[in-house]
PDB file of C-alpha atoms in Angstrom:
ATOM      1  CA  MET A 177      75.959 -96.336 135.535  1.00 47.00           C
ATOM      2  CA  ASN A 178      76.101 -93.117 133.488  1.00 65.00           C
ATOM      3  CA  THR A 179      72.412 -93.586 132.618  1.00 72.00           C
ATOM      4  CA  GLN A 180      71.593 -94.070 136.224  1.00 79.00           C
ATOM      5  CA  LEU A 181      73.546 -90.899 137.158  1.00 86.00           C
ATOM      6  CA  ASP A 182      71.739 -89.022 134.453  1.00 90.00           C
ATOM      7  CA  ARG A 183      68.469 -89.858 135.962  1.00 91.00           C
ATOM      8  CA  LEU A 184      69.606 -88.809 139.418  1.00 93.00           C
ATOM      9  CA  GLU A 185      70.797 -85.407 137.948  1.00 95.00           C
ATOM     10  CA  ARG A 186      67.334 -84.826 136.495  1.00 94.00           C
ATOM     11  CA  ARG A 187      65.912 -85.384 139.922  1.00 93.00           C
ATOM     12  CA  LEU A 188      68.522 -83.027 141.578  1.00 96.00           C
ATOM     13  CA  GLY A 189      67.966 -80.436 138.847  1.00 96.00           C
ATOM     14  CA  TYR A 190      71.726 -80.246 138.333  1.00 96.00           C
ATOM     15  CA  THR A 191      74.207 -81.580 135.902  1.00 95.00           C
ATOM     16  CA  PHE A 192      77.666 -82.164 137.139  1.00 96.00           C
ATOM     17  CA  SER A 193      80.672 -81.035 135.001  1.00 95.00           C
ATOM     18  CA  ASP A 194      82.825 -83.593 136.904  1.00 95.00           C
ATOM     19  CA  SER A 195      80.870 -86.776 137.303  1.00 92.00           C
ATOM     20  CA  ASP A 196      83.604 -88.149 139.677  1.00 94.00           C
ATOM     21  CA  LEU A 197      82.450 -85.455 142.273  1.00 96.00           C
ATOM     22  CA  MET A 198      78.957 -86.945 142.037  1.00 96.00           C
ATOM     23  CA  GLN A 199      80.185 -90.454 142.471  1.00 95.00           C
ATOM     24  CA  LEU A 200      82.244 -89.559 145.505  1.00 96.00           C
ATOM     25  CA  ALA A 201      79.251 -87.793 147.099  1.00 97.00           C
ATOM     26  CA  LEU A 202      77.314 -91.040 146.785  1.00 95.00           C
ATOM     27  CA  THR A 203      80.072 -93.256 148.271  1.00 94.00           C
ATOM     28  CA  HIS A 204      79.596 -94.199 151.924  1.00 92.00           C
ATOM     29  CA  ARG A 205      82.514 -94.903 154.118  1.00 90.00           C
ATOM     30  CA  SER A 206      81.624 -98.589 154.237  1.00 91.00           C
ATOM     31  CA  PHE A 207      82.588 -98.646 150.513  1.00 90.00           C
ATOM     32  CA  ALA A 208      86.171 -99.442 149.683  1.00 80.00           C
ATOM     33  CA  GLY A 209      88.452 -96.444 148.918  1.00 86.00           C
ATOM     34  CA  ARG A 210      87.563 -92.821 149.233  1.00 92.00           C
ATOM     35  CA  ASN A 211      84.244 -91.745 150.726  1.00 95.00           C
ATOM     36  CA  ASN A 212      81.846 -88.777 150.972  1.00 96.00           C
ATOM     37  CA  GLU A 213      82.638 -87.755 154.524  1.00 96.00           C
ATOM     38  CA  ARG A 214      84.808 -84.724 153.546  1.00 97.00           C
ATOM     39  CA  LEU A 215      82.201 -83.553 151.068  1.00 98.00           C
ATOM     40  CA  GLU A 216      79.524 -84.089 153.783  1.00 97.00           C
ATOM     41  CA  PHE A 217      81.570 -81.759 156.076  1.00 97.00           C
ATOM     42  CA  LEU A 218      81.678 -79.188 153.336  1.00 98.00           C
ATOM     43  CA  GLY A 219      78.105 -79.451 152.384  1.00 98.00           C
ATOM     44  CA  ASP A 220      76.894 -79.144 156.081  1.00 97.00           C
ATOM     45  CA  ALA A 221      78.755 -75.755 156.377  1.00 97.00           C
ATOM     46  CA  ILE A 222      77.248 -74.522 153.077  1.00 98.00           C
ATOM     47  CA  LEU A 223      73.688 -75.684 153.999  1.00 97.00           C
ATOM     48  CA  ASN A 224      73.830 -73.906 157.297  1.00 96.00           C
ATOM     49  CA  PHE A 225      75.120 -70.671 155.763  1.00 98.00           C
ATOM     50  CA  VAL A 226      72.545 -70.660 152.889  1.00 98.00           C
ATOM     51  CA  VAL A 227      69.653 -71.515 155.102  1.00 97.00           C
ATOM     52  CA  GLY A 228      70.721 -68.846 157.728  1.00 97.00           C
ATOM     53  CA  GLU A 229      71.092 -66.300 155.079  1.00 97.00           C
ATOM     54  CA  GLU A 230      67.740 -67.080 153.644  1.00 97.00           C
ATOM     55  CA  LEU A 231      65.902 -66.939 156.868  1.00 96.00           C
ATOM     56  CA  PHE A 232      67.519 -63.581 157.730  1.00 97.00           C
ATOM     57  CA  LYS A 233      66.030 -62.209 154.566  1.00 96.00           C
ATOM     58  CA  ARG A 234      62.652 -63.812 154.928  1.00 94.00           C
ATOM     59  CA  PHE A 235      62.120 -62.957 158.668  1.00 93.00           C
ATOM     60  CA  PRO A 236      63.414 -59.459 159.239  1.00 94.00           C
ATOM     61  CA  GLN A 237      61.595 -59.066 162.523  1.00 89.00           C
ATOM     62  CA  ALA A 238      62.788 -62.527 163.941  1.00 89.00           C
ATOM     63  CA  LYS A 239      65.037 -62.706 166.963  1.00 88.00           C
ATOM     64  CA  GLU A 240      68.354 -64.641 166.913  1.00 88.00           C
ATOM     65  CA  GLY A 241      66.720 -67.565 168.938  1.00 82.00           C
ATOM     66  CA  GLN A 242      63.878 -67.883 166.544  1.00 85.00           C
ATOM     67  CA  LEU A 243      66.144 -67.865 163.550  1.00 90.00           C
ATOM     68  CA  SER A 244      68.341 -70.449 165.163  1.00 87.00           C
ATOM     69  CA  ARG A 245      65.366 -72.680 165.809  1.00 84.00           C
ATOM     70  CA  LEU A 246      63.965 -72.309 162.308  1.00 89.00           C
ATOM     71  CA  ARG A 247      67.367 -73.107 160.823  1.00 92.00           C
ATOM     72  CA  ALA A 248      67.729 -76.168 162.997  1.00 88.00           C
ATOM     73  CA  ARG A 249      64.444 -77.433 161.685  1.00 85.00           C
ATOM     74  CA  LEU A 250      65.419 -77.011 158.132  1.00 91.00           C
ATOM     75  CA  VAL A 251      69.038 -78.531 158.381  1.00 92.00           C
ATOM     76  CA  LYS A 252      68.266 -81.440 160.661  1.00 86.00           C
ATOM     77  CA  GLY A 253      68.846 -85.028 159.537  1.00 88.00           C
ATOM     78  CA  ALA A 254      65.117 -85.822 159.272  1.00 85.00           C
ATOM     79  CA  THR A 255      64.523 -83.030 156.765  1.00 89.00           C
ATOM     80  CA  LEU A 256      67.548 -83.984 154.683  1.00 93.00           C
ATOM     81  CA  ALA A 257      66.436 -87.675 154.764  1.00 91.00           C
ATOM     82  CA  VAL A 258      63.007 -86.650 153.373  1.00 91.00           C
ATOM     83  CA  LEU A 259      64.935 -84.977 150.398  1.00 93.00           C
ATOM     84  CA  GLY A 260      66.990 -88.026 149.947  1.00 93.00           C
ATOM     85  CA  LYS A 261      63.956 -90.206 149.767  1.00 91.00           C
ATOM     86  CA  GLN A 262      62.385 -87.737 147.188  1.00 91.00           C
ATOM     87  CA  PHE A 263      65.475 -88.199 145.037  1.00 93.00           C
ATOM     88  CA  ASP A 264      65.486 -91.974 145.587  1.00 91.00           C
ATOM     89  CA  LEU A 265      69.055 -91.703 146.632  1.00 92.00           C
ATOM     90  CA  GLY A 266      69.126 -95.089 148.045  1.00 89.00           C
ATOM     91  CA  GLU A 267      69.377 -96.732 144.720  1.00 89.00           C
ATOM     92  CA  PHE A 268      72.389 -94.745 143.720  1.00 92.00           C
ATOM     93  CA  LEU A 269      74.456 -94.920 146.895  1.00 92.00           C
ATOM     94  CA  ARG A 270      77.603 -96.928 146.857  1.00 91.00           C
ATOM     95  CA  LEU A 271      77.723 -98.952 150.056  1.00 90.00           C
ATOM     96  CA  GLY A 272      79.890-101.800 151.513  1.00 88.00           C
ATOM     97  CA  SER A 273      78.228-105.269 151.508  1.00 86.00           C
ATOM     98  CA  GLY A 274      77.438-105.086 155.282  1.00 84.00           C
ATOM     99  CA  GLU A 275      75.491-101.897 154.849  1.00 81.00           C
ATOM    100  CA  LEU A 276      73.685-103.203 151.814  1.00 80.00           C
ATOM    101  CA  LYS A 277      72.778-106.373 153.724  1.00 80.00           C
ATOM    102  CA  SER A 278      71.426-104.305 156.759  1.00 80.00           C
ATOM    103  CA  GLY A 279      69.449-101.988 154.564  1.00 81.00           C
ATOM    104  CA  GLY A 280      71.730 -98.980 154.732  1.00 74.00           C
ATOM    105  CA  PHE A 281      70.317 -97.628 151.518  1.00 80.00           C
ATOM    106  CA  ARG A 282      67.153 -96.894 153.454  1.00 80.00           C
ATOM    107  CA  ARG A 283      68.785 -95.476 156.663  1.00 86.00           C
ATOM    108  CA  GLU A 284      67.870 -91.847 157.154  1.00 88.00           C
ATOM    109  CA  SER A 285      71.357 -90.917 158.467  1.00 89.00           C
ATOM    110  CA  ILE A 286      73.127 -92.095 155.353  1.00 91.00           C
ATOM    111  CA  LEU A 287      70.491 -90.487 153.133  1.00 93.00           C
ATOM    112  CA  ALA A 288      70.952 -87.180 155.059  1.00 93.00           C
ATOM    113  CA  ASP A 289      74.762 -87.443 154.844  1.00 94.00           C
ATOM    114  CA  ALA A 290      74.558 -88.121 151.065  1.00 96.00           C
ATOM    115  CA  VAL A 291      72.407 -84.971 150.497  1.00 97.00           C
ATOM    116  CA  GLU A 292      74.936 -82.818 152.336  1.00 97.00           C
ATOM    117  CA  ALA A 293      77.815 -84.453 150.343  1.00 98.00           C
ATOM    118  CA  LEU A 294      75.971 -83.562 147.107  1.00 98.00           C
ATOM    119  CA  ILE A 295      75.768 -80.054 148.224  1.00 98.00           C
ATOM    120  CA  GLY A 296      79.592 -79.915 148.862  1.00 98.00           C
ATOM    121  CA  ALA A 297      80.148 -81.617 145.461  1.00 98.00           C
ATOM    122  CA  ILE A 298      77.979 -79.003 143.569  1.00 98.00           C
ATOM    123  CA  TYR A 299      79.962 -76.276 145.409  1.00 98.00           C
ATOM    124  CA  LEU A 300      83.231 -77.722 144.174  1.00 98.00           C
ATOM    125  CA  ASP A 301      81.920 -78.514 140.812  1.00 97.00           C
ATOM    126  CA  THR A 302      80.612 -74.940 139.859  1.00 96.00           C
ATOM    127  CA  GLY A 303      80.729 -72.626 142.855  1.00 97.00           C
ATOM    128  CA  MET A 304      78.550 -71.090 145.567  1.00 98.00           C
ATOM    129  CA  GLU A 305      75.775 -69.688 143.342  1.00 97.00           C
ATOM    130  CA  PRO A 306      74.708 -73.067 141.927  1.00 97.00           C
ATOM    131  CA  ALA A 307      74.982 -74.633 145.239  1.00 98.00           C
ATOM    132  CA  ARG A 308      72.838 -71.911 146.846  1.00 98.00           C
ATOM    133  CA  GLU A 309      70.305 -72.051 144.176  1.00 97.00           C
ATOM    134  CA  ARG A 310      69.933 -75.828 144.564  1.00 97.00           C
ATOM    135  CA  VAL A 311      69.598 -75.792 148.288  1.00 97.00           C
ATOM    136  CA  LEU A 312      66.924 -73.191 148.084  1.00 97.00           C
ATOM    137  CA  ALA A 313      65.111 -74.992 145.471  1.00 96.00           C
ATOM    138  CA  TRP A 314      65.189 -78.344 147.322  1.00 96.00           C
ATOM    139  CA  LEU A 315      64.060 -76.691 150.490  1.00 95.00           C
ATOM    140  CA  GLU A 316      61.449 -74.358 149.253  1.00 93.00           C
ATOM    141  CA  PRO A 317      58.468 -76.454 150.378  1.00 90.00           C
ATOM    142  CA  PHE A 318      59.884 -76.590 153.864  1.00 90.00           C
ATOM    143  CA  PHE A 319      60.623 -72.745 153.845  1.00 91.00           C
ATOM    144  CA  ALA A 320      56.947 -72.134 152.825  1.00 86.00           C
ATOM    145  CA  ASP A 321      55.618 -73.951 155.879  1.00 82.00           C
ATOM    146  CA  LEU A 322      57.703 -71.861 158.388  1.00 84.00           C
ATOM    147  CA  THR A 323      56.199 -69.260 160.622  1.00 80.00           C
ATOM    148  CA  LEU A 324      57.517 -67.540 163.636  1.00 79.00           C
ATOM    149  CA  VAL A 325      54.325 -68.553 165.493  1.00 67.00           C
ATOM    150  CA  ASP A 326      55.530 -72.177 165.844  1.00 56.00           C
ATOM    151  CA  THR A 327      59.187 -71.766 166.736  1.00 54.00           C
ATOM    152  CA  HIS A 328      58.638 -73.453 170.103  1.00 59.00           C
ATOM    153  CA  LYS A 329      61.761 -74.499 171.877  1.00 71.00           C
ATOM    154  CA  ASP A 330      62.498 -78.195 172.305  1.00 81.00           C
ATOM    155  CA  PRO A 331      60.881 -80.094 175.282  1.00 88.00           C
ATOM    156  CA  LYS A 332      64.239 -80.172 177.269  1.00 89.00           C
ATOM    157  CA  THR A 333      64.916 -76.560 176.961  1.00 86.00           C
ATOM    158  CA  ARG A 334      61.189 -75.815 177.867  1.00 85.00           C
ATOM    159  CA  LEU A 335      61.309 -78.040 180.922  1.00 90.00           C
ATOM    160  CA  GLN A 336      64.683 -76.549 182.155  1.00 89.00           C
ATOM    161  CA  GLU A 337      63.444 -72.957 181.828  1.00 84.00           C
ATOM    162  CA  PHE A 338      60.074 -73.853 183.479  1.00 87.00           C
ATOM    163  CA  LEU A 339      61.977 -75.416 186.512  1.00 90.00           C
ATOM    164  CA  GLN A 340      64.501 -72.469 186.534  1.00 89.00           C
ATOM    165  CA  SER A 341      61.739 -70.021 186.689  1.00 83.00           C
ATOM    166  CA  ARG A 342      60.350 -71.665 189.725  1.00 87.00           C
ATOM    167  CA  GLY A 343      63.745 -72.120 191.467  1.00 87.00           C
ATOM    168  CA  VAL A 344      63.573 -75.850 191.220  1.00 87.00           C
ATOM    169  CA  GLU A 345      66.700 -77.989 190.516  1.00 91.00           C
ATOM    170  CA  LEU A 346      67.235 -79.097 186.952  1.00 93.00           C
ATOM    171  CA  PRO A 347      65.922 -82.513 185.679  1.00 95.00           C
ATOM    172  CA  LYS A 348      68.124 -85.552 185.825  1.00 95.00           C
ATOM    173  CA  TYR A 349      68.203 -87.899 182.772  1.00 97.00           C
ATOM    174  CA  THR A 350      69.437 -91.476 183.152  1.00 96.00           C
ATOM    175  CA  VAL A 351      69.825 -94.037 180.294  1.00 95.00           C
ATOM    176  CA  THR A 352      68.175 -97.124 181.697  1.00 95.00           C
ATOM    177  CA  ASP A 353      68.769 -99.518 178.715  1.00 93.00           C
ATOM    178  CA  GLU A 354      70.197 -99.714 175.195  1.00 92.00           C
ATOM    179  CA  GLN A 355      68.913-102.374 172.802  1.00 90.00           C
ATOM    180  CA  GLY A 356      69.467-103.397 169.200  1.00 83.00           C
ATOM    181  CA  GLU A 357      72.523-103.754 166.809  1.00 77.00           C
ATOM    182  CA  PRO A 358      75.147-100.968 166.928  1.00 70.00           C
ATOM    183  CA  HIS A 359      73.825 -99.382 163.699  1.00 68.00           C
ATOM    184  CA  CYS A 360      70.228 -99.247 165.000  1.00 72.00           C
ATOM    185  CA  ARG A 361      70.408 -98.862 168.686  1.00 81.00           C
ATOM    186  CA  VAL A 362      67.220 -97.877 170.714  1.00 89.00           C
ATOM    187  CA  PHE A 363      67.933 -95.880 173.855  1.00 92.00           C
ATOM    188  CA  PHE A 364      65.669 -95.750 176.885  1.00 95.00           C
ATOM    189  CA  VAL A 365      65.775 -92.822 179.245  1.00 96.00           C
ATOM    190  CA  GLU A 366      64.094 -91.808 182.495  1.00 97.00           C
ATOM    191  CA  CYS A 367      63.731 -88.182 183.505  1.00 96.00           C
ATOM    192  CA  GLN A 368      63.545 -87.306 187.200  1.00 96.00           C
ATOM    193  CA  VAL A 369      61.881 -83.832 188.157  1.00 95.00           C
ATOM    194  CA  ALA A 370      61.733 -82.739 191.838  1.00 91.00           C
ATOM    195  CA  LEU A 371      58.109 -81.552 191.214  1.00 91.00           C
ATOM    196  CA  LEU A 372      56.964 -85.043 190.098  1.00 92.00           C
ATOM    197  CA  GLU A 373      56.668 -88.145 192.304  1.00 90.00           C
ATOM    198  CA  GLN A 374      57.136 -90.437 189.285  1.00 91.00           C
ATOM    199  CA  VAL A 375      59.854 -90.458 186.690  1.00 95.00           C
ATOM    200  CA  THR A 376      58.905 -90.017 183.130  1.00 96.00           C
ATOM    201  CA  ARG A 377      60.292 -92.088 180.280  1.00 95.00           C
ATOM    202  CA  GLY A 378      61.259 -91.717 176.702  1.00 93.00           C
ATOM    203  CA  GLU A 379      62.803 -93.925 173.940  1.00 92.00           C
ATOM    204  CA  GLY A 380      64.433 -93.326 170.571  1.00 86.00           C
ATOM    205  CA  ASN A 381      67.227 -94.263 168.169  1.00 84.00           C
ATOM    206  CA  SER A 382      69.464 -91.744 169.888  1.00 85.00           C
ATOM    207  CA  ARG A 383      69.981 -90.620 173.486  1.00 88.00           C
ATOM    208  CA  ARG A 384      68.946 -87.098 172.576  1.00 87.00           C
ATOM    209  CA  ILE A 385      65.644 -88.239 171.156  1.00 88.00           C
ATOM    210  CA  ALA A 386      64.814 -90.318 174.081  1.00 90.00           C
ATOM    211  CA  GLU A 387      65.666 -87.489 176.485  1.00 94.00           C
ATOM    212  CA  GLN A 388      63.415 -85.142 174.488  1.00 90.00           C
ATOM    213  CA  GLN A 389      60.528 -87.680 174.706  1.00 93.00           C
ATOM    214  CA  ALA A 390      61.102 -87.989 178.562  1.00 94.00           C
ATOM    215  CA  ALA A 391      61.172 -84.179 178.949  1.00 93.00           C
ATOM    216  CA  ALA A 392      57.952 -83.953 176.842  1.00 91.00           C
ATOM    217  CA  ALA A 393      56.235 -86.436 179.064  1.00 93.00           C
ATOM    218  CA  ALA A 394      57.438 -84.506 182.189  1.00 93.00           C
ATOM    219  CA  LEU A 395      55.867 -81.243 180.815  1.00 90.00           C
ATOM    220  CA  ALA A 396      52.730 -83.108 180.146  1.00 90.00           C
ATOM    221  CA  ALA A 397      52.668 -84.481 183.670  1.00 91.00           C
ATOM    222  CA  LEU A 398      53.259 -80.959 185.013  1.00 90.00           C
ATOM    223  CA  GLY A 399      50.451 -79.522 182.929  1.00 87.00           C
ATOM    224  CA  VAL A 400      52.778 -77.152 181.146  1.00 77.00           C
ATOM    225  CA  ASP A 401      51.739 -75.807 177.710  1.00 57.00           C
ATOM    226  CA  ASP A 402      53.672 -73.794 175.338  1.00 47.00           C
ATOM    227  CA  ALA A 403      52.458 -70.527 176.647  1.00 40.00           C
ATOM    228  CA  GLN A 404      53.658 -71.274 180.177  1.00 46.00           C
ATOM    229  CA  ALA A 405      57.110 -72.648 179.163  1.00 46.00           C
TER     230      ALA A 405
END
């Protein structure tokens, strides 16, 4: 196992002084005993601070809303899951038998949580500066792609603001169906807008994603582009 962890440390660009912290960061709650949830909580706080601080430095002319949207893009689960896949974290995770059988080592939410837990573990291992350095190094390719031009608001926010600007009541979202196993649910949502005769629909592995898709469909039906919203 030590050889395996050495391999992961090379991928992370960090060597742990306390290997137990690393093991804990890789331990999912489905595994017997202690798990990485507390480290995940800590890592999430550190990640948000480090990314916020870096954006504040890189974009001195950005407004608060722009900075918030840029940060949300960098700290979201999908971005962290990409990092987890780059590190091949799945092969190092300690999962319960049920999660193993259901492919938990590939699940984006589990990979993203483990990345946050590793950040928390690095902080406890050697302090804030090494944690900051690793976060910035891991996210540098994502930082490099950011501009203030493309910090568009999400579809739900844009739809709400569009309707409010025209004195129209806010959209109504309704979950019409849920399918799949508890660990991989698919939600189906309808969006009802007073300006449209037909409802619009969306689906996704969370209610939020499904609502965003339905809102995006409503914007398209209304002929609203980014400049108008």
